XYZ file of C-alpha atoms in Angstrom:
728
model
C 13.748 -12.726 36.925
C 10.009 -12.107 37.265
C 8.009 -12.803 34.112
C 5.022 -10.647 33.246
C 2.038 -11.984 31.334
C 0.126 -9.873 28.811
C -1.937 -10.227 25.623
C -1.051 -9.182 22.093
C -3.942 -7.402 20.371
C -4.593 -9.585 17.315
C -8.041 -8.172 16.616
C -6.701 -4.828 15.443
C -4.343 -6.691 13.086
C -7.279 -8.701 11.740
C -9.340 -5.541 11.173
C -6.605 -3.834 9.177
C -5.912 -7.021 7.196
C -9.556 -7.377 6.179
C -9.685 -3.686 5.220
C -6.531 -4.190 3.121
C -8.176 -7.002 1.187
C -11.506 -5.213 0.647
C -9.971 -1.939 -0.481
C -7.380 -3.773 -2.541
C -10.170 -5.294 -4.622
C -11.965 -1.928 -4.893
C -8.827 0.004 -5.842
C -7.826 -2.546 -8.470
C -11.343 -2.634 -9.953
C -11.251 1.150 -10.349
C -7.787 0.902 -11.923
C -8.992 -1.742 -14.376
C -11.982 0.445 -15.242
C -9.571 3.267 -16.066
C -7.507 0.944 -18.268
C -10.639 0.101 -20.271
C -11.623 3.775 -20.500
C -8.502 4.259 -22.633
C -9.900 1.664 -25.004
C -13.556 2.714 -24.777
C -13.492 6.407 -23.785
C -17.284 6.740 -23.884
C -17.901 3.656 -21.756
C -19.331 5.868 -18.995
C -20.605 8.557 -21.373
C -22.543 11.292 -19.625
C -22.007 9.937 -16.086
C -19.942 12.614 -14.380
C -18.859 10.639 -11.312
C -17.652 7.727 -13.470
C -15.563 9.866 -15.813
C -11.840 9.189 -16.219
C -10.750 12.497 -14.694
C -12.658 11.871 -11.480
C -11.879 8.149 -11.164
C -8.116 8.480 -11.637
C -7.463 10.200 -8.275
C -9.883 7.738 -6.666
C -7.746 4.861 -7.978
C -4.426 6.336 -6.805
C -5.814 7.233 -3.378
C -7.496 3.840 -2.975
C -4.306 1.936 -3.775
C -1.918 4.169 -1.819
C -3.905 5.016 1.291
C -6.563 2.294 1.475
C -4.775 -0.826 0.182
C -1.115 -0.079 0.969
C -1.925 2.066 4.017
C -4.069 -0.568 5.696
C -1.464 -3.228 4.862
C 1.233 -1.179 6.578
C -0.919 -0.649 9.662
C -1.775 -4.371 9.876
C 1.867 -5.388 9.540
C 3.028 -2.703 11.949
C 0.515 -3.547 14.703
C 1.435 -7.233 14.544
C 5.214 -6.799 14.385
C 5.569 -3.867 16.774
C 3.852 -5.669 19.650
C 6.147 -8.673 19.271
C 9.306 -6.653 18.734
C 8.592 -4.565 21.831
C 7.051 -7.441 23.821
C 4.130 -5.249 24.798
C 0.487 -4.781 23.922
C -0.266 -1.572 22.044
C -0.333 1.433 24.361
C -4.092 2.022 24.045
C -6.854 -0.216 22.710
C -8.999 2.899 22.324
C -6.379 4.634 20.170
C -5.960 1.466 18.084
C -9.694 1.358 17.388
C -9.851 5.105 16.769
C -6.996 4.735 14.290
C -8.758 1.909 12.472
C -12.242 3.407 12.244
C -10.951 6.930 11.645
C -8.819 5.739 8.720
C -11.679 3.780 7.177
C -14.000 6.809 7.458
C -11.344 8.909 5.709
C -11.218 6.355 2.894
C -15.013 6.405 2.576
C -14.956 10.221 2.525
C -12.388 10.065 -0.287
C -14.458 7.491 -2.178
C -17.453 9.832 -2.055
C -15.807 13.231 -2.535
C -13.407 12.463 -5.398
C -16.036 11.120 -7.853
C -18.165 14.149 -6.964
C -15.307 16.353 -8.187
C -14.056 17.708 -4.853
C -10.348 17.760 -5.616
C -7.380 20.014 -4.908
C -5.718 18.505 -8.033
C -2.409 17.869 -6.234
C -0.950 14.459 -7.093
C -1.541 11.954 -4.236
C -3.015 14.822 -2.165
C -6.272 15.545 -3.975
C -8.481 15.362 -0.884
C -10.038 18.607 0.299
C -9.224 20.436 3.506
C -11.708 18.859 5.996
C -10.430 15.388 5.048
C -6.831 16.649 5.263
C -7.489 17.730 8.842
C -9.012 14.331 9.643
C -5.920 12.610 8.201
C -3.691 14.752 10.434
C -5.690 13.889 13.556
C -5.744 10.137 12.866
C -2.042 10.132 11.953
C -1.218 11.769 15.299
C -3.409 9.164 17.045
C -1.324 6.434 15.403
C 1.915 8.170 16.403
C 0.873 8.511 20.046
C -0.021 4.823 20.098
C 3.330 3.877 18.540
C 5.486 5.970 20.831
C 3.416 5.084 23.906
C 4.000 1.392 23.165
C 7.744 2.022 22.858
C 7.778 3.738 26.238
C 6.205 0.689 27.965
C 8.175 -1.941 26.054
C 9.841 -5.001 27.598
C 12.576 -5.209 24.955
C 15.413 -2.769 25.485
C 16.620 -2.234 21.919
C 14.444 -1.061 19.069
C 14.745 -3.409 16.102
C 15.432 -1.971 12.622
C 11.796 -2.328 11.482
C 10.740 0.115 14.190
C 13.263 2.714 13.004
C 11.505 2.704 9.644
C 8.061 2.917 11.286
C 9.190 5.960 13.293
C 10.661 7.693 10.247
C 7.417 7.042 8.373
C 5.317 8.596 11.147
C 7.450 11.729 11.469
C 8.067 12.395 7.788
C 4.540 11.802 6.510
C 3.267 14.192 9.185
C 5.660 16.939 8.031
C 4.978 16.340 4.329
C 1.205 16.207 4.715
C 0.932 19.365 6.797
C 3.171 21.594 4.675
C 1.863 20.414 1.304
C -1.750 20.849 2.346
C -1.568 24.371 3.716
C -4.595 25.840 1.985
C -7.135 28.617 2.341
C -10.714 27.310 2.626
C -13.403 28.979 0.526
C -16.279 26.668 1.457
C -16.855 23.323 3.142
C -15.291 21.426 0.211
C -13.304 24.034 -1.686
C -9.921 25.552 -0.944
C -6.894 27.077 -2.655
C -3.256 26.205 -2.023
C -1.420 28.994 -0.225
C 1.459 28.454 -2.641
C 1.322 29.542 -6.271
C 2.891 28.368 -9.522
C 6.546 27.382 -9.230
C 6.478 27.420 -5.431
C 3.409 25.190 -5.376
C 5.052 22.806 -7.862
C 8.172 22.474 -5.698
C 6.205 21.869 -2.485
C 3.865 19.432 -4.248
C 6.674 17.290 -5.649
C 8.643 17.537 -2.421
C 5.510 15.920 -1.003
C 4.647 13.754 -4.035
C 8.035 12.093 -4.391
C 8.368 11.624 -0.660
C 4.846 10.261 -0.306
C 6.237 7.469 -2.476
C 9.357 7.428 -0.298
C 7.775 7.544 3.144
C 4.369 5.961 2.610
C 5.133 3.353 -0.042
C 8.791 2.638 0.709
C 10.046 3.179 4.270
C 7.079 1.496 6.006
C 7.365 -1.469 3.646
C 11.087 -1.677 4.281
C 10.175 -1.940 7.954
C 7.780 -4.763 7.074
C 10.500 -6.399 4.946
C 12.956 -6.360 7.839
C 10.443 -8.186 10.038
C 8.458 -10.521 7.789
C 11.192 -11.761 5.424
C 13.425 -13.089 8.257
C 10.339 -14.534 9.982
C 9.116 -16.342 6.879
C 12.617 -17.581 6.011
C 13.446 -18.363 9.656
C 16.792 -16.625 9.224
C 18.339 -13.472 10.743
C 18.726 -10.292 8.706
C 21.846 -10.593 6.551
C 23.654 -7.536 7.921
C 22.846 -5.410 10.965
C 25.502 -2.860 9.980
C 24.073 -2.565 6.470
C 20.619 -1.963 7.935
C 21.982 1.008 9.925
C 23.618 2.510 6.815
C 20.493 1.781 4.783
C 18.181 3.541 7.237
C 20.064 6.778 7.904
C 21.322 7.363 4.372
C 17.894 6.616 2.886
C 15.872 8.987 5.064
C 18.459 11.781 4.696
C 18.889 11.542 0.914
C 15.311 10.717 -0.133
C 13.849 14.015 1.019
C 16.022 15.998 -1.435
C 14.982 14.134 -4.587
C 11.556 15.694 -5.307
C 12.710 18.305 -7.877
C 13.674 15.568 -10.336
C 9.950 15.532 -11.210
C 10.314 19.131 -12.422
C 13.354 18.950 -14.716
C 13.291 21.358 -17.683
C 10.396 23.182 -16.022
C 10.189 26.788 -14.805
C 11.679 25.713 -11.458
C 15.039 27.468 -10.813
C 17.965 25.454 -12.162
C 19.749 25.246 -8.803
C 16.759 23.420 -7.301
C 16.520 21.072 -10.296
C 20.225 20.228 -10.125
C 20.063 19.633 -6.386
C 17.245 17.147 -6.955
C 19.261 15.361 -9.654
C 22.384 15.055 -7.485
C 20.580 13.536 -4.529
C 18.433 11.290 -6.725
C 21.571 9.706 -8.149
C 23.013 9.247 -4.654
C 19.768 7.552 -3.653
C 20.720 4.460 -5.635
C 23.290 3.378 -3.019
C 21.044 3.114 0.066
C 18.129 1.769 -1.978
C 20.144 -1.084 -3.383
C 21.780 -1.602 -0.002
C 18.314 -2.357 1.368
C 17.454 -4.631 -1.542
C 20.701 -6.588 -1.104
C 20.085 -6.885 2.627
C 16.625 -8.292 1.941
C 17.624 -10.773 -0.739
C 20.755 -12.006 1.081
C 18.635 -12.677 4.158
C 17.264 -15.563 2.075
C 20.714 -17.119 1.630
C 20.452 -20.777 2.515
C 16.657 -20.692 2.219
C 16.371 -21.046 -1.560
C 15.056 -24.605 -1.304
C 12.247 -23.227 0.834
C 11.616 -20.433 -1.691
C 10.834 -23.026 -4.377
C 7.893 -24.412 -2.428
C 6.749 -21.565 -0.166
C 4.518 -19.044 -1.976
C 5.081 -16.481 0.794
C 8.811 -16.361 0.071
C 8.153 -16.285 -3.672
C 6.059 -13.154 -3.210
C 8.814 -11.628 -1.064
C 11.552 -12.356 -3.613
C 9.628 -10.685 -6.446
C 8.637 -7.809 -4.140
C 12.235 -7.056 -3.164
C 13.364 -7.450 -6.777
C 10.626 -5.007 -7.829
C 11.876 -2.581 -5.179
C 15.378 -2.891 -6.602
C 14.165 -2.310 -10.175
C 12.053 0.698 -9.252
C 14.817 2.266 -7.162
C 17.345 1.753 -9.946
C 14.996 3.344 -12.426
C 14.234 6.368 -10.223
C 17.833 7.658 -10.123
C 18.237 6.815 -13.820
C 15.132 8.880 -14.677
C 16.619 11.834 -12.798
C 19.424 12.155 -15.365
C 18.340 15.090 -17.501
C 18.984 13.367 -20.817
C 16.897 10.354 -19.739
C 14.214 12.538 -18.171
C 13.905 14.460 -21.440
C 12.755 11.199 -23.046
C 10.674 9.683 -20.264
C 8.839 12.554 -18.594
C 5.181 13.001 -19.618
C 5.206 9.567 -21.320
C 3.799 6.178 -20.320
C 7.309 5.115 -19.305
C 6.521 6.825 -15.985
C 3.280 4.840 -15.704
C 5.289 1.633 -16.072
C 7.847 2.822 -13.504
C 5.183 3.641 -10.924
C 3.430 0.303 -11.380
C 6.605 -1.747 -10.974
C 6.731 -0.280 -7.485
C 3.002 -0.544 -6.781
C 2.261 -3.968 -8.279
C 5.490 -5.760 -7.387
C 6.992 -4.057 -4.321
C 3.860 -2.989 -2.449
C 1.391 -5.499 -3.850
C 3.490 -8.637 -3.624
C 4.949 -7.810 -0.203
C 1.373 -7.291 1.015
C 0.179 -10.583 -0.497
C 3.073 -12.487 1.078
C 2.365 -10.883 4.449
C -1.358 -11.749 4.240
C -0.616 -15.384 3.381
C 1.827 -15.533 6.322
C -0.381 -13.750 8.886
C -3.859 -15.181 8.277
C -2.977 -18.797 9.191
C -1.205 -17.605 12.354
C -4.087 -15.412 13.440
C -6.636 -18.188 12.821
C -4.377 -21.003 14.122
C -4.734 -23.159 11.039
C -2.963 -23.959 7.783
C -3.533 -21.929 4.637
C -6.516 -23.374 2.765
C -4.590 -23.989 -0.464
C -0.869 -23.654 -1.186
C -1.640 -24.439 -4.845
C -4.006 -21.463 -5.104
C -1.409 -19.204 -3.467
C 1.158 -20.387 -6.024
C -1.365 -19.795 -8.808
C -1.878 -16.266 -7.446
C 1.877 -15.724 -7.523
C 2.297 -16.814 -11.135
C -0.771 -15.071 -12.580
C 0.107 -11.926 -10.610
C 3.679 -12.010 -11.944
C 2.366 -12.461 -15.488
C -0.003 -9.547 -14.890
C 2.912 -7.292 -13.854
C 4.882 -8.240 -16.971
C 1.917 -7.724 -19.318
C 1.174 -4.381 -17.688
C 4.625 -2.817 -17.469
C 6.471 -3.942 -20.610
C 3.835 -2.524 -23.023
C 3.889 0.743 -21.072
C 7.677 0.956 -21.449
C 7.282 0.384 -25.190
C 4.495 2.978 -25.351
C 6.682 5.501 -23.526
C 9.603 5.072 -25.929
C 7.248 5.262 -28.907
C 5.604 8.452 -27.640
C 8.931 10.160 -26.980
C 10.410 9.221 -30.344
C 7.320 10.311 -32.307
C 6.998 13.611 -30.415
C 10.591 14.521 -31.235
C 10.832 13.513 -34.928
C 11.347 16.156 -37.616
C 11.119 16.078 -41.406
C 14.112 17.185 -43.525
C 12.409 20.561 -44.071
C 12.321 21.204 -40.303
C 8.634 20.504 -39.719
C 7.360 17.996 -37.184
C 6.915 14.521 -38.669
C 3.921 13.901 -36.415
C 2.447 17.354 -36.053
C -0.902 15.991 -34.917
C -0.635 14.743 -31.339
C -3.355 12.171 -32.025
C -1.004 10.253 -34.350
C 1.026 9.167 -31.322
C -2.113 8.106 -29.443
C -3.370 5.798 -32.192
C 0.022 4.067 -32.416
C 0.042 2.983 -28.772
C -3.484 1.572 -28.590
C -2.226 -2.066 -28.830
C -0.076 -1.392 -25.739
C -3.150 -0.122 -23.917
C -4.940 -3.371 -24.746
C -2.051 -5.386 -23.305
C -2.023 -3.215 -20.178
C -5.726 -3.914 -19.636
C -5.142 -7.664 -20.032
C -2.277 -7.493 -17.528
C -4.590 -5.681 -15.108
C -7.201 -8.415 -15.517
C -4.612 -11.082 -14.634
C -3.436 -9.152 -11.576
C -7.034 -8.709 -10.371
C -7.751 -12.420 -10.887
C -4.827 -13.135 -8.549
C -6.311 -10.759 -5.975
C -9.685 -12.522 -6.177
C -7.950 -15.884 -5.709
C -6.398 -14.466 -2.535
C -9.849 -13.385 -1.321
C -11.200 -16.916 -1.799
C -8.157 -18.509 -0.163
C -8.395 -16.209 2.858
C -12.143 -16.748 3.298
C -11.716 -20.531 3.249
C -8.768 -20.347 5.661
C -10.720 -18.172 8.106
C -13.726 -20.521 7.932
C -11.567 -23.530 8.764
C -9.613 -21.806 11.528
C -10.296 -20.551 15.006
C -11.785 -17.192 15.830
C -9.099 -14.499 16.009
C -8.393 -13.854 19.690
C -5.819 -11.890 21.645
C -2.637 -13.902 22.143
C -1.144 -14.633 25.577
C 2.542 -13.780 25.899
C 5.062 -13.257 28.667
C 8.360 -11.446 29.047
C 10.464 -10.020 31.863
C 9.929 -6.390 32.800
C 12.485 -3.982 31.376
C 15.056 -3.155 34.032
C 16.199 0.419 34.411
C 19.771 1.138 33.398
C 21.689 4.369 32.983
C 20.455 6.618 30.206
C 24.089 7.390 29.396
C 26.178 5.216 27.135
C 27.522 2.199 28.946
C 31.173 1.237 28.854
C 31.915 -0.358 25.487
C 28.429 0.413 24.165
C 28.445 1.673 20.595
C 26.636 4.895 19.801
C 23.935 3.301 17.663
C 23.272 0.588 20.237
C 22.719 3.356 22.784
C 20.414 5.169 20.321
C 18.371 2.009 19.768
C 17.252 2.065 23.392
C 16.337 5.772 23.273
C 13.154 6.162 21.163
C 12.812 9.908 21.789
C 16.389 10.666 20.722
C 16.019 8.362 17.723
C 12.834 10.171 16.676
C 14.455 13.604 17.086
C 17.506 12.644 15.012
C 15.311 11.127 12.281
C 13.263 14.343 12.199
C 16.393 16.471 11.826
C 17.662 14.193 9.049
C 14.492 14.615 6.985
C 14.065 18.348 7.653
C 17.461 19.461 6.380
C 16.762 18.778 2.707
C 13.265 20.244 2.804
C 14.384 23.475 4.451
C 17.321 24.034 2.066
C 15.189 23.457 -1.043
C 11.871 25.053 -0.150
C 12.674 28.092 1.996
C 14.793 29.929 -0.625
C 12.241 29.244 -3.368
C 9.407 30.656 -1.270
C 11.244 33.453 0.539
C 13.604 34.778 -2.172
C 11.504 36.719 -4.703
C 14.250 36.852 -7.351
C 13.849 33.080 -7.798
C 10.434 33.722 -9.421
C 10.686 36.807 -11.657
C 7.341 38.401 -12.495
C 6.046 39.320 -15.960
C 4.154 42.620 -16.274
C 1.740 41.321 -18.925
C 0.538 38.433 -16.744
C -2.793 39.389 -15.177
C -5.138 37.576 -12.761
C -7.910 35.393 -14.167
C -11.258 37.014 -14.829
C -14.143 35.796 -12.616
C -15.454 33.535 -15.420
C -11.953 32.175 -16.129
C -11.465 31.512 -12.419
C -14.682 29.469 -12.370
C -13.562 27.675 -15.535
C -10.227 26.837 -13.947
C -12.032 25.303 -10.987
C -14.095 23.195 -13.415
C -10.848 22.088 -15.101
C -9.657 20.965 -11.647
C -12.986 19.331 -10.779
C -13.006 17.246 -13.961
C -9.410 16.087 -13.489
C -8.161 17.494 -16.804
C -4.701 17.794 -15.236
C -4.565 13.982 -15.215
C -4.139 13.907 -19.009
C -2.898 17.364 -20.017
C 0.216 19.234 -18.973
C 0.624 23.010 -18.848
C 4.388 23.299 -19.054
C 6.312 23.639 -22.309
C 9.897 22.446 -21.932
C 12.857 24.065 -23.765
C 13.072 21.437 -26.507
C 12.875 22.258 -30.196
C 10.082 19.710 -30.673
C 7.944 21.166 -27.880
C 8.505 24.799 -28.852
C 7.589 23.939 -32.437
C 4.501 22.027 -31.349
C 3.205 24.201 -28.516
C 4.956 27.564 -28.538
C 7.610 29.283 -26.371
C 8.801 27.457 -23.280
C 7.098 28.057 -19.940
C 8.362 30.919 -17.780
C 8.166 31.076 -13.994
C 6.368 34.424 -14.038
C 3.419 33.000 -15.993
C 2.186 31.028 -13.016
C 2.315 33.559 -10.171
C -1.491 33.630 -9.849
C -1.994 29.858 -10.213
C -3.347 28.469 -6.922
C -2.707 25.532 -7.328
C -0.243 24.961 -10.188
C -1.470 22.686 -13.005
C 1.681 21.515 -14.784
C 0.506 17.884 -14.868
C 2.615 14.726 -14.882
C 1.699 12.945 -18.132
C 0.484 13.730 -21.638
C -2.331 11.500 -22.732
C -3.399 14.604 -24.624
C -1.359 17.601 -25.834
C 0.038 20.366 -23.646
C -2.463 23.198 -23.124
C -0.254 26.046 -21.900
C -0.569 27.978 -25.201
C -3.952 26.680 -26.400
C -5.733 30.013 -25.872
C -6.859 31.465 -29.216
C -5.610 28.470 -31.190
C -9.197 27.330 -31.866
C -12.468 29.246 -31.838
C -15.135 28.897 -29.148
C -17.252 26.566 -31.302
C -14.343 24.141 -31.639
C -14.026 23.873 -27.855
C -17.809 23.640 -27.473
C -18.034 20.673 -29.865
C -14.835 19.134 -28.541
C -16.157 18.934 -24.977
C -19.479 17.539 -26.187
C -18.028 14.854 -28.463
C -14.228 14.833 -28.926
C -14.407 12.187 -31.658
C -16.516 14.527 -33.834
C -13.549 16.927 -33.913
C -10.657 14.445 -33.744
C -11.396 10.975 -35.123
C -9.762 8.321 -32.954
C -9.497 10.558 -29.885
C -9.606 8.735 -26.544
C -10.855 11.785 -24.680
C -14.322 11.276 -23.154
C -17.169 13.704 -23.651
C -18.226 16.048 -20.839
C -21.942 16.297 -21.543
C -22.892 17.244 -17.976
C -21.183 20.605 -18.514
C -23.968 21.361 -21.012
C -26.850 20.386 -18.700
C -29.864 22.677 -18.544
C -28.945 24.056 -15.150
C -27.187 27.260 -14.103
C -23.535 27.238 -13.118
C -23.025 27.763 -9.403
C -21.517 31.229 -9.030
C -22.520 31.744 -5.410
C -18.868 31.474 -4.322
C -17.291 33.526 -7.117
C -16.736 36.694 -5.118
C -15.626 34.704 -2.084
C -13.092 32.935 -4.306
C -11.801 36.289 -5.533
C -11.441 37.540 -1.953
C -9.540 34.367 -1.072
C -7.219 35.027 -4.001
C -6.665 38.578 -2.736
C -5.679 37.097 0.637
C -3.172 34.894 -1.218
C -1.647 37.886 -3.005
C -3.585 38.032 -6.283
C -4.062 41.766 -7.068
C -7.818 42.000 -7.624
C -9.024 45.511 -6.801
C -12.046 46.007 -4.500
C -13.991 47.201 -7.570
C -13.137 44.030 -9.504
C -14.366 41.887 -6.625
C -17.508 43.992 -6.209
C -18.307 43.777 -9.929
C -17.191 40.143 -10.232
C -20.591 38.707 -11.160
C -21.353 41.515 -13.611
C -18.042 40.951 -15.399
C -18.576 37.187 -15.331
C -21.953 37.466 -17.084
C -20.644 39.952 -19.646
C -17.812 37.617 -20.681
C -20.181 34.624 -20.749
C -22.627 36.453 -23.020
C -19.756 37.386 -25.364
C -18.778 33.707 -25.653
C -22.380 32.722 -26.356
C -22.513 35.268 -29.185
C -19.372 33.694 -30.650
C -21.053 30.292 -30.492
C -23.972 31.623 -32.542
C -21.653 31.902 -35.559
C -22.181 28.167 -36.030
C -25.571 27.355 -37.672
C -25.506 23.860 -36.181
C -25.173 25.366 -32.708
C -28.143 27.691 -33.299
C -30.310 24.793 -34.555
C -29.457 22.523 -31.607
C -29.917 25.431 -29.183
C -33.421 26.127 -30.453
C -34.212 22.419 -30.345
C -33.096 22.199 -26.718
C -35.389 25.135 -25.868
C -38.362 23.266 -27.301
C -37.460 20.075 -25.432
C -37.131 21.947 -22.138
C -40.542 23.555 -22.701
C -42.075 20.172 -23.518
C -40.726 18.773 -20.241
C -41.990 21.788 -18.334
C -38.434 22.779 -17.357
C -37.120 26.281 -17.004
C -34.693 26.874 -19.888
C -31.240 28.052 -18.804
C -29.403 30.196 -21.379
C -26.081 28.771 -22.555
C -24.199 31.743 -21.087
C -25.195 30.533 -17.608
C -23.981 26.944 -18.057
C -20.674 25.469 -16.945
C -19.322 24.812 -20.434
C -19.003 28.539 -21.111
C -16.734 29.036 -18.083
C -14.476 26.159 -19.148
C -14.239 27.600 -22.671
C -13.291 30.972 -21.174
C -10.461 29.331 -19.214
C -9.193 27.393 -22.234
C -9.158 30.536 -24.341
C -7.183 32.398 -21.679
C -4.323 29.907 -21.479
C -1.082 31.336 -22.810
C -2.543 34.628 -24.010
C -0.654 36.746 -21.465
C 2.490 35.855 -23.403
C 2.347 36.969 -27.019
C 2.694 33.837 -29.131
C 3.259 34.214 -32.864
C 0.795 32.295 -35.080
C -1.192 31.121 -32.064
C -4.483 31.889 -33.777
C -5.650 29.715 -36.680
């Protein structure tokens, strides 16, 4: 049999590995900064691009797409070439994938702190970057499938099944969730509204976790754990069951993020049912991973790579047990909107994704540089301090979540809320926030130890070069099933058929859940009193999105006695029909805002945005002083925004659009007159006039500044639905 010689492309693996390390440090530094902003909310006082609301999406995107994404690509490029016994299909496409992805990350790192956000969880990037992501993702897919078509290994190993499912599903999720109508170069509106937008977003959001943070890393697990342990995968049959059941069931589970919301009950219940079923394939994968290490436990004691893998797989098992448990409605009623969810997410991110990545880096770098790891002791130190960091981070967050839920729901014997002031719950969990920050410090120290260890290993080793390999050419055989060949064995040598079947498996759940919610109008009954936002309120809503307020405040009152007593009547689907995008939020660091309109006067909001602690002692909300700057609010796009809303079905009349700026100014002037009822406001206003004159600046009236638009939006919330005793 003639052997063919070829070279594995190690340089592309090296590039993605280095990017993983760099962006891992950056993403974790931003996360640690956010942890300290809970403790010192005015740490970045007055600096808009360093505010909590703008940094939070930067942190999530940096960890998910920059750190975890680059780690997946590095692991995939290394393993796929060896599993297929072929160099990647195109060096040009490999390089385009690498540099294109890094440019996307840089674009995110610039645009998110500047406030360019769609507000959708894990999909905050604006439309030009979304298009770039689509293009680069397709580039990666072409390179993957092209390599499969020129492979020298007949059967596709299990890791490649997971890589294929990741490529197909992320493409579908990304495209459908990010269908939006552009208004300008960096502003767009989701084509979906309210309940429909919420369903599509969490169909994407949950499955971004499933198919960007889980399935690709399961593919890496199936390759790197057996390699590091020098043992075969425990069960081939279990891997088949794990793969097909996981990708079919996972896609249905998104609605469990929307339990007790305005989403139709049938969709909620469908999400619950499939979330519970998800436990079986998830734990099947965990068992397959851990039992692969049978007989290698002596090696685990001394090999830091295997230690990282054991904790990673255990973290995967914990997170995927907790997910189905949280989908039970009685458990979800306790956990949702609390810091329990923060703990749950970080078990997956810190243990599963982080530790699997660290183990892979420690395994790959010595092989790429043809030398031994600089220090096994430092790698072990990284393992132990990282593990301690995970424990110190997650356990306090679990405690904080239980404490929040119990305090929110307590009543006095006379039927009043025991803790009527939301801030009482915040002050009680501050010690847990301190422990979380300390845990984050420990985890980051471990990451920095890895950086040092890698640098020293690379210095001592050889330059990373392409690796010579040889394998026999793949002989042609019948495309039909051979005699005695099992169906799945046949499928494993047919990448196109495998890809098509995986696509069908993931589409079924999405179609059944989303199409009826979008196409059947009776699922979202309208309410006659609900009107579109005024031009000023529309601008204020965009400021609310820009500043990331949705990261701390929900806008969805659930049908619980405690929430109705605290916030007002439960949320109704018809209230959100003009909300492009929806803003229900996913946690409550601050109170729900759905019914806040009219609860406080304009001066209260004015002072609250300037200095929250002056209104609520002990508040951990930062000030938003840049909203008060002596510069006019940009209203150049207001009418274009209204026309975009008309295109999306919002019933603005041509006259309302034509008179949009006139109506905006009239409402702004009315708010400014309300502000003049406060003598302190008048005094500070006159003082600011004098200071502007002294600096030679043109003085901008308050009614032209951004703060007035945000106040208008806050005062609108919930006022379409008549709420008894809403005004104090």
